[in-house]
CSV table of C-alpha atoms in Angstrom, one decimal:
chain,number,residue,atom,x,y,z
A,21,UNK,CA,-41.2,-7.9,74.6
A,22,UNK,CA,-42.8,-10.7,72.3
A,23,UNK,CA,-43.1,-14.1,73.8
A,24,UNK,CA,-40.2,-15.2,71.9
A,25,UNK,CA,-38.0,-12.4,73.0
A,26,UNK,CA,-39.0,-13.0,76.4
A,27,UNK,CA,-38.0,-16.6,76.5
A,28,UNK,CA,-34.5,-15.8,74.8
A,29,UNK,CA,-33.9,-13.2,77.3
A,30,UNK,CA,-34.8,-15.8,80.1
A,31,UNK,CA,-32.5,-18.4,78.1
A,32,UNK,CA,-29.6,-15.9,77.4
A,33,UNK,CA,-26.2,-16.2,79.2
A,34,UNK,CA,-22.9,-14.3,78.3
A,35,UNK,CA,-20.1,-16.2,77.5
A,36,UNK,CA,-16.4,-15.4,75.5
A,37,UNK,CA,-18.2,-16.7,72.0
A,38,UNK,CA,-18.1,-14.3,69.3
A,39,UNK,CA,-21.1,-14.6,66.5
A,40,UNK,CA,-20.7,-12.8,62.9
A,41,UNK,CA,-24.0,-12.1,61.3
A,42,UNK,CA,-23.4,-10.8,57.7
A,43,UNK,CA,-26.2,-9.6,55.9
A,44,UNK,CA,-25.7,-9.5,52.1
A,45,UNK,CA,-28.6,-7.1,51.1
A,46,UNK,CA,-31.4,-8.3,48.7
A,47,UNK,CA,-29.1,-11.4,48.2
A,48,UNK,CA,-31.8,-13.8,46.8
A,49,UNK,CA,-31.9,-13.9,43.1
A,50,UNK,CA,-33.9,-15.5,39.7
A,51,UNK,CA,-32.6,-17.0,36.9
A,52,UNK,CA,-32.8,-14.5,33.5
A,53,UNK,CA,-34.0,-17.7,31.8
A,54,UNK,CA,-36.4,-20.2,33.1
A,55,UNK,CA,-33.9,-23.1,34.8
A,56,UNK,CA,-30.8,-20.9,34.2
A,57,UNK,CA,-28.5,-19.8,37.0
A,58,UNK,CA,-29.3,-17.0,39.4
A,59,UNK,CA,-26.9,-14.4,40.3
A,60,UNK,CA,-25.5,-16.2,43.2
A,61,UNK,CA,-24.9,-19.3,41.6
A,62,UNK,CA,-23.3,-17.5,38.1
A,63,UNK,CA,-21.2,-16.1,40.6
A,64,UNK,CA,-17.6,-17.8,41.1
A,65,UNK,CA,-17.4,-18.0,44.6
A,66,UNK,CA,-14.5,-20.3,45.9
A,67,UNK,CA,-14.4,-18.9,49.4
A,68,UNK,CA,-18.1,-19.4,49.6
A,69,UNK,CA,-18.1,-22.8,48.6
A,70,UNK,CA,-15.6,-23.7,51.2
A,71,UNK,CA,-17.2,-22.5,53.9
A,72,UNK,CA,-21.0,-23.9,52.7
A,73,UNK,CA,-19.1,-27.1,52.6
A,74,UNK,CA,-18.1,-26.8,56.3
A,75,UNK,CA,-21.7,-25.7,57.4
A,76,UNK,CA,-25.4,-26.0,57.8
A,77,UNK,CA,-27.3,-24.3,55.4
A,78,UNK,CA,-31.3,-23.7,54.6
A,79,UNK,CA,-33.3,-20.7,53.5
A,80,UNK,CA,-35.3,-17.7,55.5
A,81,UNK,CA,-38.5,-16.0,55.0
A,82,UNK,CA,-38.5,-12.8,56.3
A,83,UNK,CA,-42.2,-12.4,57.1
A,84,UNK,CA,-44.3,-15.1,55.4
A,85,UNK,CA,-44.8,-17.2,52.7
A,86,UNK,CA,-45.3,-14.4,49.4
A,87,UNK,CA,-45.1,-11.4,51.6
A,88,UNK,CA,-42.1,-8.8,50.0
A,89,UNK,CA,-40.3,-7.5,52.8
A,90,UNK,CA,-38.9,-4.0,53.1
A,91,UNK,CA,-35.4,-3.8,54.2
A,92,UNK,CA,-36.6,-2.3,57.9
A,93,UNK,CA,-39.0,-5.5,58.5
A,94,UNK,CA,-36.4,-8.0,56.8
A,95,UNK,CA,-33.8,-6.9,59.6
A,96,UNK,CA,-36.1,-6.7,62.3
A,97,UNK,CA,-36.9,-10.6,61.9
A,98,UNK,CA,-33.0,-11.2,61.0
A,99,UNK,CA,-32.8,-9.4,64.6
A,100,UNK,CA,-35.6,-11.3,66.1
A,101,UNK,CA,-38.2,-9.1,66.3
A,102,UNK,CA,-41.6,-9.9,64.9
A,103,UNK,CA,-42.1,-7.3,61.8
A,104,UNK,CA,-45.9,-8.0,62.0
A,105,UNK,CA,-45.5,-6.4,65.9
A,106,UNK,CA,-42.7,-4.1,65.7
A,107,UNK,CA,-43.4,-1.9,63.1
A,108,UNK,CA,-41.3,0.9,61.8
A,109,UNK,CA,-41.2,3.3,58.9
A,110,UNK,CA,-38.2,3.9,56.4
A,111,UNK,CA,-38.1,7.5,57.7
A,112,UNK,CA,-37.3,7.4,61.2
A,113,UNK,CA,-34.7,4.9,60.9
A,114,UNK,CA,-33.4,7.0,58.4
A,115,UNK,CA,-33.7,9.9,60.1
A,116,UNK,CA,-31.8,8.4,63.1
A,117,UNK,CA,-29.5,6.5,61.4
A,118,UNK,CA,-27.8,10.2,60.1
A,119,UNK,CA,-28.0,11.7,63.8
A,120,UNK,CA,-31.4,13.6,63.4
A,121,UNK,CA,-33.7,13.6,67.0
A,122,UNK,CA,-37.3,12.8,66.8
A,123,UNK,CA,-39.6,14.2,69.3
A,124,UNK,CA,-43.3,13.3,70.1
A,125,UNK,CA,-45.4,14.1,67.3
A,126,UNK,CA,-42.6,14.7,64.9
A,127,UNK,CA,-43.1,12.6,61.7
A,128,UNK,CA,-40.1,12.2,59.3
A,129,UNK,CA,-40.2,10.8,55.8
A,130,UNK,CA,-38.0,8.7,53.2
A,131,UNK,CA,-37.4,10.3,49.9
A,132,UNK,CA,-36.2,9.7,46.8
A,133,UNK,CA,-35.2,12.4,44.1
A,134,UNK,CA,-36.6,11.2,40.9
A,135,UNK,CA,-36.8,12.3,37.2
A,136,UNK,CA,-40.3,13.3,35.9
A,137,UNK,CA,-40.9,13.8,32.2
A,138,UNK,CA,-44.7,14.8,30.4
A,139,UNK,CA,-47.9,14.9,32.6
A,140,UNK,CA,-45.4,14.5,35.6
A,141,UNK,CA,-45.0,11.0,34.5
A,142,UNK,CA,-41.8,9.2,36.7
A,143,UNK,CA,-38.9,8.6,34.2
A,144,UNK,CA,-36.5,7.2,36.9
A,145,UNK,CA,-37.4,6.5,40.5
A,146,UNK,CA,-33.7,7.1,41.8
A,147,UNK,CA,-32.7,10.4,39.5
A,148,UNK,CA,-29.8,8.0,37.6
A,149,UNK,CA,-28.3,8.1,41.4
A,150,UNK,CA,-27.0,11.5,41.5
A,151,UNK,CA,-23.8,11.9,43.5
A,152,UNK,CA,-23.7,12.8,47.2
A,153,UNK,CA,-22.7,16.4,45.9
A,154,UNK,CA,-25.6,16.3,43.9
A,155,UNK,CA,-28.0,15.6,46.6
A,156,UNK,CA,-26.5,18.1,49.0
A,157,UNK,CA,-27.1,21.0,46.1
A,158,UNK,CA,-30.6,19.9,45.6
A,159,UNK,CA,-31.2,19.5,49.3
A,160,UNK,CA,-29.9,23.1,49.7
A,161,UNK,CA,-32.2,24.6,47.2
A,162,UNK,CA,-35.1,22.9,48.9
A,163,UNK,CA,-33.9,24.3,52.1
A,164,UNK,CA,-34.3,27.7,50.7
A,165,UNK,CA,-37.3,27.1,48.9
A,166,UNK,CA,-39.8,25.3,51.6
A,167,UNK,CA,-38.4,26.3,55.4
A,168,UNK,CA,-41.8,25.6,56.3
A,169,UNK,CA,-45.4,24.9,55.5
A,170,UNK,CA,-48.3,27.0,56.6
A,171,UNK,CA,-45.9,27.2,60.0
A,172,UNK,CA,-45.1,23.7,60.3
A,173,UNK,CA,-41.4,23.6,60.5
A,174,UNK,CA,-39.8,21.5,57.8
A,175,UNK,CA,-36.5,20.0,58.1
A,176,UNK,CA,-34.6,18.3,54.7
A,177,UNK,CA,-31.7,16.3,54.8
A,178,UNK,CA,-28.8,14.4,53.0
A,179,UNK,CA,-29.1,10.9,52.7
A,180,UNK,CA,-27.3,9.4,50.3
A,181,UNK,CA,-27.3,9.4,46.3
A,182,UNK,CA,-31.3,9.7,45.4
A,183,UNK,CA,-32.2,9.3,49.2
A,184,UNK,CA,-32.9,12.2,51.6
A,185,UNK,CA,-35.3,12.6,54.7
A,186,UNK,CA,-38.0,14.8,55.6
A,187,UNK,CA,-38.3,15.8,59.1
A,188,UNK,CA,-42.6,17.5,59.9
A,189,UNK,CA,-41.7,18.8,63.1
A,190,UNK,CA,-45.1,18.6,65.6
A,191,UNK,CA,-46.0,22.5,65.7
A,192,UNK,CA,-47.2,24.1,69.2
A,193,UNK,CA,-47.3,20.7,70.9
A,194,UNK,CA,-49.9,19.6,68.2
A,195,UNK,CA,-49.0,16.1,67.0
A,196,UNK,CA,-48.6,14.8,63.5
A,197,UNK,CA,-49.9,11.5,62.5
A,198,UNK,CA,-47.9,8.9,60.2
A,199,UNK,CA,-50.8,6.7,59.1
A,200,UNK,CA,-51.0,8.2,55.3
A,201,UNK,CA,-50.2,6.4,51.7
A,202,UNK,CA,-47.1,6.7,49.7
A,203,UNK,CA,-46.2,9.5,47.0
A,204,UNK,CA,-44.1,6.9,45.3
A,205,UNK,CA,-45.9,4.7,43.0
A,206,UNK,CA,-42.7,2.1,42.8
A,207,UNK,CA,-43.2,2.2,39.1
A,208,UNK,CA,-42.3,4.1,35.9
A,209,UNK,CA,-44.3,5.3,33.2
A,210,UNK,CA,-47.3,7.0,35.9
A,211,UNK,CA,-47.4,10.2,37.8
A,212,UNK,CA,-46.3,10.4,41.7
A,213,UNK,CA,-49.7,9.5,43.8
A,214,UNK,CA,-51.4,12.1,46.2
A,215,UNK,CA,-50.9,11.4,50.1
A,216,UNK,CA,-54.0,10.3,51.6
A,217,UNK,CA,-54.4,9.9,55.3
A,218,UNK,CA,-55.9,7.1,56.6
A,219,UNK,CA,-56.9,8.5,59.9
A,220,UNK,CA,-57.8,11.9,61.2
A,221,UNK,CA,-54.9,12.2,63.1
A,222,UNK,CA,-52.8,12.2,59.8
A,223,UNK,CA,-54.8,14.6,57.8
A,224,UNK,CA,-52.6,17.6,58.8
A,225,UNK,CA,-49.3,15.6,57.6
A,226,UNK,CA,-51.4,14.0,54.2
A,227,UNK,CA,-51.5,18.0,53.5
A,228,UNK,CA,-48.1,18.6,54.3
A,229,UNK,CA,-46.5,16.0,51.9
A,230,UNK,CA,-48.9,16.9,49.5
A,231,UNK,CA,-47.8,20.7,49.2
A,232,UNK,CA,-44.0,19.8,49.6
A,233,UNK,CA,-44.1,18.0,46.7
A,234,UNK,CA,-45.8,20.5,44.6
A,235,UNK,CA,-43.3,23.2,45.9
A,236,UNK,CA,-40.3,21.1,45.5
A,237,UNK,CA,-41.4,20.7,41.9
A,238,UNK,CA,-41.5,24.3,41.6
A,239,UNK,CA,-37.9,24.5,43.2
A,240,UNK,CA,-36.3,21.8,40.8
A,241,UNK,CA,-38.3,23.1,37.4
A,242,UNK,CA,-35.0,24.2,35.6
A,243,UNK,CA,-33.2,20.7,36.7
A,244,UNK,CA,-32.9,18.2,33.7
A,245,UNK,CA,-32.3,15.1,36.0
A,246,UNK,CA,-33.3,15.8,39.3
A,247,UNK,CA,-37.0,17.1,39.1
A,248,UNK,CA,-39.4,15.7,41.1
A,249,UNK,CA,-39.6,13.5,44.7
A,250,UNK,CA,-41.2,10.7,45.9
A,251,UNK,CA,-42.3,9.6,49.3
A,252,UNK,CA,-42.8,6.6,51.5
A,253,UNK,CA,-42.1,5.1,55.0
A,254,UNK,CA,-43.6,7.8,56.9
A,255,UNK,CA,-42.9,7.3,60.7
A,256,UNK,CA,-42.9,9.0,64.0
A,257,UNK,CA,-40.9,7.8,67.1
A,258,UNK,CA,-40.3,4.3,67.4
A,259,UNK,CA,-39.6,2.2,70.6
A,260,UNK,CA,-37.7,-1.4,70.5
A,261,UNK,CA,-36.9,-3.6,73.2
A,262,UNK,CA,-33.1,-3.5,74.0
A,263,UNK,CA,-31.2,-6.5,71.5
A,264,UNK,CA,-28.0,-6.3,74.6
A,265,UNK,CA,-30.8,-7.4,77.2
A,266,UNK,CA,-32.9,-9.5,75.2
A,267,UNK,CA,-30.0,-11.6,74.1
A,268,UNK,CA,-27.5,-10.4,76.9
A,269,UNK,CA,-24.9,-9.7,74.0
A,270,UNK,CA,-22.6,-6.4,73.9
A,271,UNK,CA,-23.8,-6.0,70.1
A,272,UNK,CA,-22.1,-3.8,67.6
A,273,UNK,CA,-23.0,-2.5,64.0
A,274,UNK,CA,-20.7,-2.2,60.6
A,275,UNK,CA,-23.1,-0.6,58.2
A,276,UNK,CA,-22.2,2.6,55.7
A,277,UNK,CA,-26.2,3.5,54.6
A,278,UNK,CA,-28.1,5.6,57.1
A,279,UNK,CA,-31.4,3.6,57.2
A,280,UNK,CA,-29.2,0.1,58.5
A,281,UNK,CA,-27.4,2.2,61.2
A,282,UNK,CA,-30.5,4.2,62.4
A,283,UNK,CA,-32.1,0.6,62.7
A,284,UNK,CA,-29.4,-1.2,64.8
A,285,UNK,CA,-29.1,2.1,66.8
A,286,UNK,CA,-33.2,1.6,67.8
A,287,UNK,CA,-32.6,-1.8,68.9
A,288,UNK,CA,-29.7,-0.6,70.8
A,289,UNK,CA,-26.4,-2.0,69.1
A,290,UNK,CA,-23.3,0.5,68.9
A,291,UNK,CA,-22.9,1.8,65.5
A,292,UNK,CA,-19.1,2.0,64.7
A,293,UNK,CA,-17.1,4.3,62.7
A,294,UNK,CA,-16.6,3.0,59.3
A,295,UNK,CA,-13.8,5.0,57.6
A,296,UNK,CA,-14.1,5.2,53.6
A,297,UNK,CA,-16.4,5.4,50.6
A,298,UNK,CA,-19.8,4.9,51.2
A,299,UNK,CA,-20.1,0.4,51.5
A,300,UNK,CA,-16.1,0.3,51.3
A,301,UNK,CA,-15.7,-2.9,52.3
A,302,UNK,CA,-12.3,-2.6,53.3
A,303,UNK,CA,-13.4,-0.1,55.5
A,304,UNK,CA,-15.3,-2.6,57.4
A,305,UNK,CA,-13.2,-5.1,57.6
A,306,UNK,CA,-11.3,-2.5,59.1
A,307,UNK,CA,-13.8,-1.6,61.6
A,308,UNK,CA,-14.6,-5.2,62.8
A,309,UNK,CA,-10.9,-6.0,62.9
A,310,UNK,CA,-10.1,-2.8,65.4
A,311,UNK,CA,-13.6,-3.7,67.3
A,312,UNK,CA,-13.2,-7.6,67.7
A,313,UNK,CA,-12.4,-7.7,71.2
A,314,UNK,CA,-14.8,-5.2,72.4
A,315,UNK,CA,-18.0,-7.1,71.5
A,316,UNK,CA,-19.5,-10.4,71.4
A,317,UNK,CA,-21.8,-9.9,68.4
A,318,UNK,CA,-21.2,-7.8,64.7
A,319,UNK,CA,-23.9,-7.1,62.3
A,320,UNK,CA,-22.0,-6.8,59.4
A,321,UNK,CA,-24.3,-5.0,56.5
A,322,UNK,CA,-23.0,-5.2,52.5
A,323,UNK,CA,-25.2,-3.0,50.5
A,324,UNK,CA,-24.4,-3.2,46.7
A,325,UNK,CA,-25.7,-6.6,46.2
A,326,UNK,CA,-29.3,-4.9,46.9
A,327,UNK,CA,-28.4,-1.6,45.2
A,328,UNK,CA,-27.3,-3.7,41.7
A,329,UNK,CA,-30.4,-6.0,41.9
A,330,UNK,CA,-32.6,-3.0,41.9
A,331,UNK,CA,-30.7,-1.4,39.2
A,332,UNK,CA,-31.8,-4.4,36.9
A,333,UNK,CA,-28.3,-5.3,36.2
A,334,UNK,CA,-27.7,-9.1,36.7
A,335,UNK,CA,-23.8,-8.6,35.5
A,336,UNK,CA,-23.0,-6.4,38.4
A,337,UNK,CA,-24.6,-7.7,40.6
A,338,UNK,CA,-22.7,-11.0,40.2
A,339,UNK,CA,-19.3,-8.6,40.8
A,340,UNK,CA,-20.6,-7.6,43.9
A,341,UNK,CA,-21.2,-11.3,44.7
A,342,UNK,CA,-17.7,-12.2,43.9
A,343,UNK,CA,-16.1,-8.7,45.6
A,344,UNK,CA,-17.3,-10.0,48.8
A,345,UNK,CA,-16.2,-13.8,48.1
A,346,UNK,CA,-12.8,-12.5,47.7
A,347,UNK,CA,-12.8,-10.8,51.1
A,348,UNK,CA,-14.4,-13.4,53.2
A,349,UNK,CA,-11.1,-14.8,53.9
A,350,UNK,CA,-10.4,-11.7,56.1
A,351,UNK,CA,-13.6,-12.3,58.0
A,352,UNK,CA,-13.2,-16.3,58.4
A,353,UNK,CA,-9.2,-15.3,59.8
A,354,UNK,CA,-10.8,-13.7,63.0
A,355,UNK,CA,-12.3,-16.9,64.1
A,356,UNK,CA,-15.8,-16.7,64.9
A,357,UNK,CA,-17.3,-19.1,67.1
A,358,UNK,CA,-20.4,-18.9,64.8
A,359,UNK,CA,-20.5,-17.3,61.3
A,360,UNK,CA,-24.0,-16.5,59.4
A,361,UNK,CA,-24.3,-15.1,56.1
A,362,UNK,CA,-27.8,-14.2,54.9
A,363,UNK,CA,-30.1,-11.7,53.3
A,364,UNK,CA,-32.8,-9.4,54.6
A,365,UNK,CA,-34.8,-10.3,51.2
A,366,UNK,CA,-34.4,-11.0,47.6
A,367,UNK,CA,-33.8,-8.4,44.9
A,368,UNK,CA,-33.7,-10.2,41.9
A,369,UNK,CA,-32.2,-8.1,38.9
A,370,UNK,CA,-34.8,-10.0,36.9
A,371,UNK,CA,-37.5,-7.8,38.3
A,372,UNK,CA,-35.3,-4.9,39.8
A,373,UNK,CA,-37.0,-4.8,42.8
A,374,UNK,CA,-36.9,-7.0,46.1
A,375,UNK,CA,-39.1,-10.3,45.9
A,376,UNK,CA,-41.1,-12.4,48.3
A,377,UNK,CA,-38.4,-15.6,47.3
A,378,UNK,CA,-36.6,-16.8,49.9
A,379,UNK,CA,-33.1,-16.0,51.0
A,380,UNK,CA,-30.2,-18.6,51.3
A,381,UNK,CA,-28.7,-18.9,54.8
A,382,UNK,CA,-25.4,-20.2,55.9
A,383,UNK,CA,-24.6,-21.0,59.6
A,384,UNK,CA,-20.9,-22.6,60.6
A,385,UNK,CA,-19.9,-23.4,64.3
A,386,UNK,CA,-18.3,-26.3,65.6
A,387,UNK,CA,-22.0,-27.7,66.7
A,388,UNK,CA,-23.6,-28.2,63.1
A,389,UNK,CA,-24.7,-31.8,61.8
A,390,UNK,CA,-24.0,-33.1,58.3
A,391,UNK,CA,-24.9,-30.8,55.6
A,392,UNK,CA,-25.5,-31.9,51.7
A,393,UNK,CA,-25.4,-28.4,50.7
A,394,UNK,CA,-22.0,-27.8,48.9
A,395,UNK,CA,-22.5,-24.2,47.6
A,396,UNK,CA,-24.0,-20.5,49.3
A,397,UNK,CA,-26.9,-20.5,46.2
A,398,UNK,CA,-30.8,-20.4,46.6
A,399,UNK,CA,-30.6,-23.9,45.4
A,400,UNK,CA,-28.3,-25.9,47.2
A,401,UNK,CA,-29.7,-23.7,50.5
A,402,UNK,CA,-32.8,-26.0,50.4
A,403,UNK,CA,-31.1,-29.4,50.0
A,404,UNK,CA,-29.6,-28.2,53.7
A,405,UNK,CA,-30.2,-29.3,56.8
A,406,UNK,CA,-32.1,-26.5,58.7
A,407,UNK,CA,-35.0,-26.3,55.9
A,408,UNK,CA,-37.0,-23.3,55.3
A,409,UNK,CA,-37.2,-21.1,58.5
A,410,UNK,CA,-38.5,-17.8,59.6
A,411,UNK,CA,-36.4,-15.0,60.1
A,412,UNK,CA,-37.0,-14.7,63.4
A,413,UNK,CA,-35.6,-18.3,63.9
A,414,UNK,CA,-32.1,-16.6,63.0
A,415,UNK,CA,-30.6,-15.4,66.5
A,416,UNK,CA,-31.8,-18.2,68.8
A,417,UNK,CA,-30.0,-20.3,66.3
A,418,UNK,CA,-26.7,-18.5,66.4
A,419,UNK,CA,-27.2,-18.2,70.3
A,420,UNK,CA,-27.6,-22.0,70.5
A,421,UNK,CA,-24.6,-22.5,68.3
A,422,UNK,CA,-22.6,-20.2,70.7
A,423,UNK,CA,-23.9,-21.9,73.4
A,424,UNK,CA,-25.4,-19.1,75.1
A,425,UNK,CA,-28.5,-20.4,75.7
A,426,UNK,CA,-29.5,-22.3,79.1
A,427,UNK,CA,-31.8,-25.4,78.5
A,428,UNK,CA,-35.6,-24.8,78.6
A,429,UNK,CA,-37.7,-26.2,81.7
A,430,UNK,CA,-36.4,-28.8,83.9
């Protein structure tokens, strides 16, 4: 464990109090014009405003100043794991999230279906966000075309929309390395990159990845929209200290997307079943209600605030924020002793990607001091009494507000 987790583990004590951490994925934004309003400030959020007036606010940097976090590092930071120490690739998170078991020496890779144009130029990194049914159809086509590569078993799985997972299995006990460069250029107008190994152990994996890309494009050549693949987030089997043991909590995850369920599972949370369509908020609220008496910590994830930002759709992100605001009273009706609302990173629709900007943080408990912030927005959060914090500060703050920490020292 890190020094912080060691200290918290020694101070933590079980109590009857309940903590609800709501992660509005990619919630931080930017104004479209200088001195304009962000998506949060534009949204009509009477319930968030009322909660903010009763709460302490601040801002959070998930990794460090100027560093743009991926969703994995962002969440690890919120859960109290130093993201510079505990590193895990997106591939393993997605694989574990859909129930795939990884063995020693296996490498899991997160893939995007993409639309390629003339000269293999990337036209759309998400292939128009195809339906899950179309995703499954394309995965079936790839499974038939690429059952193995030069004797190395290849497994291909549907995740959701444009996302899929590939697992390269260690063949004959020879482990594969996961230290290689991305195929995904994370930009349009340029061709996919060639994977390059960063160490000798990963050379074979780079060859497998590049061969897969080539064979996939051949197999999908008759597709008009989903005709290419992009890879990033290579990872082998990760290991984390137990969340429950570190915090003396019985913790549950309420999420729809496999990656977030995978991360919660890796740190030891129970992943609850959510009924309804992907990211159906009503199903998540029902799962929270149904399990409220069984756990004392809940991680409640909302995805579409991020997806709309990635799509560059300012208005759609505003609407997703307003949808969450409308259901907030149902969460508050459960009367959590501590509720936190935060993001795992910023995804301004102006940039249509993750950014380095701090995310607003709200904490309400019976033990907060007076706070000047009156809305849950980026500007108001900077007026708050919590100040600018590292993401790893959040769990100790929640534990303290829930009276779950003993005094440190004599």
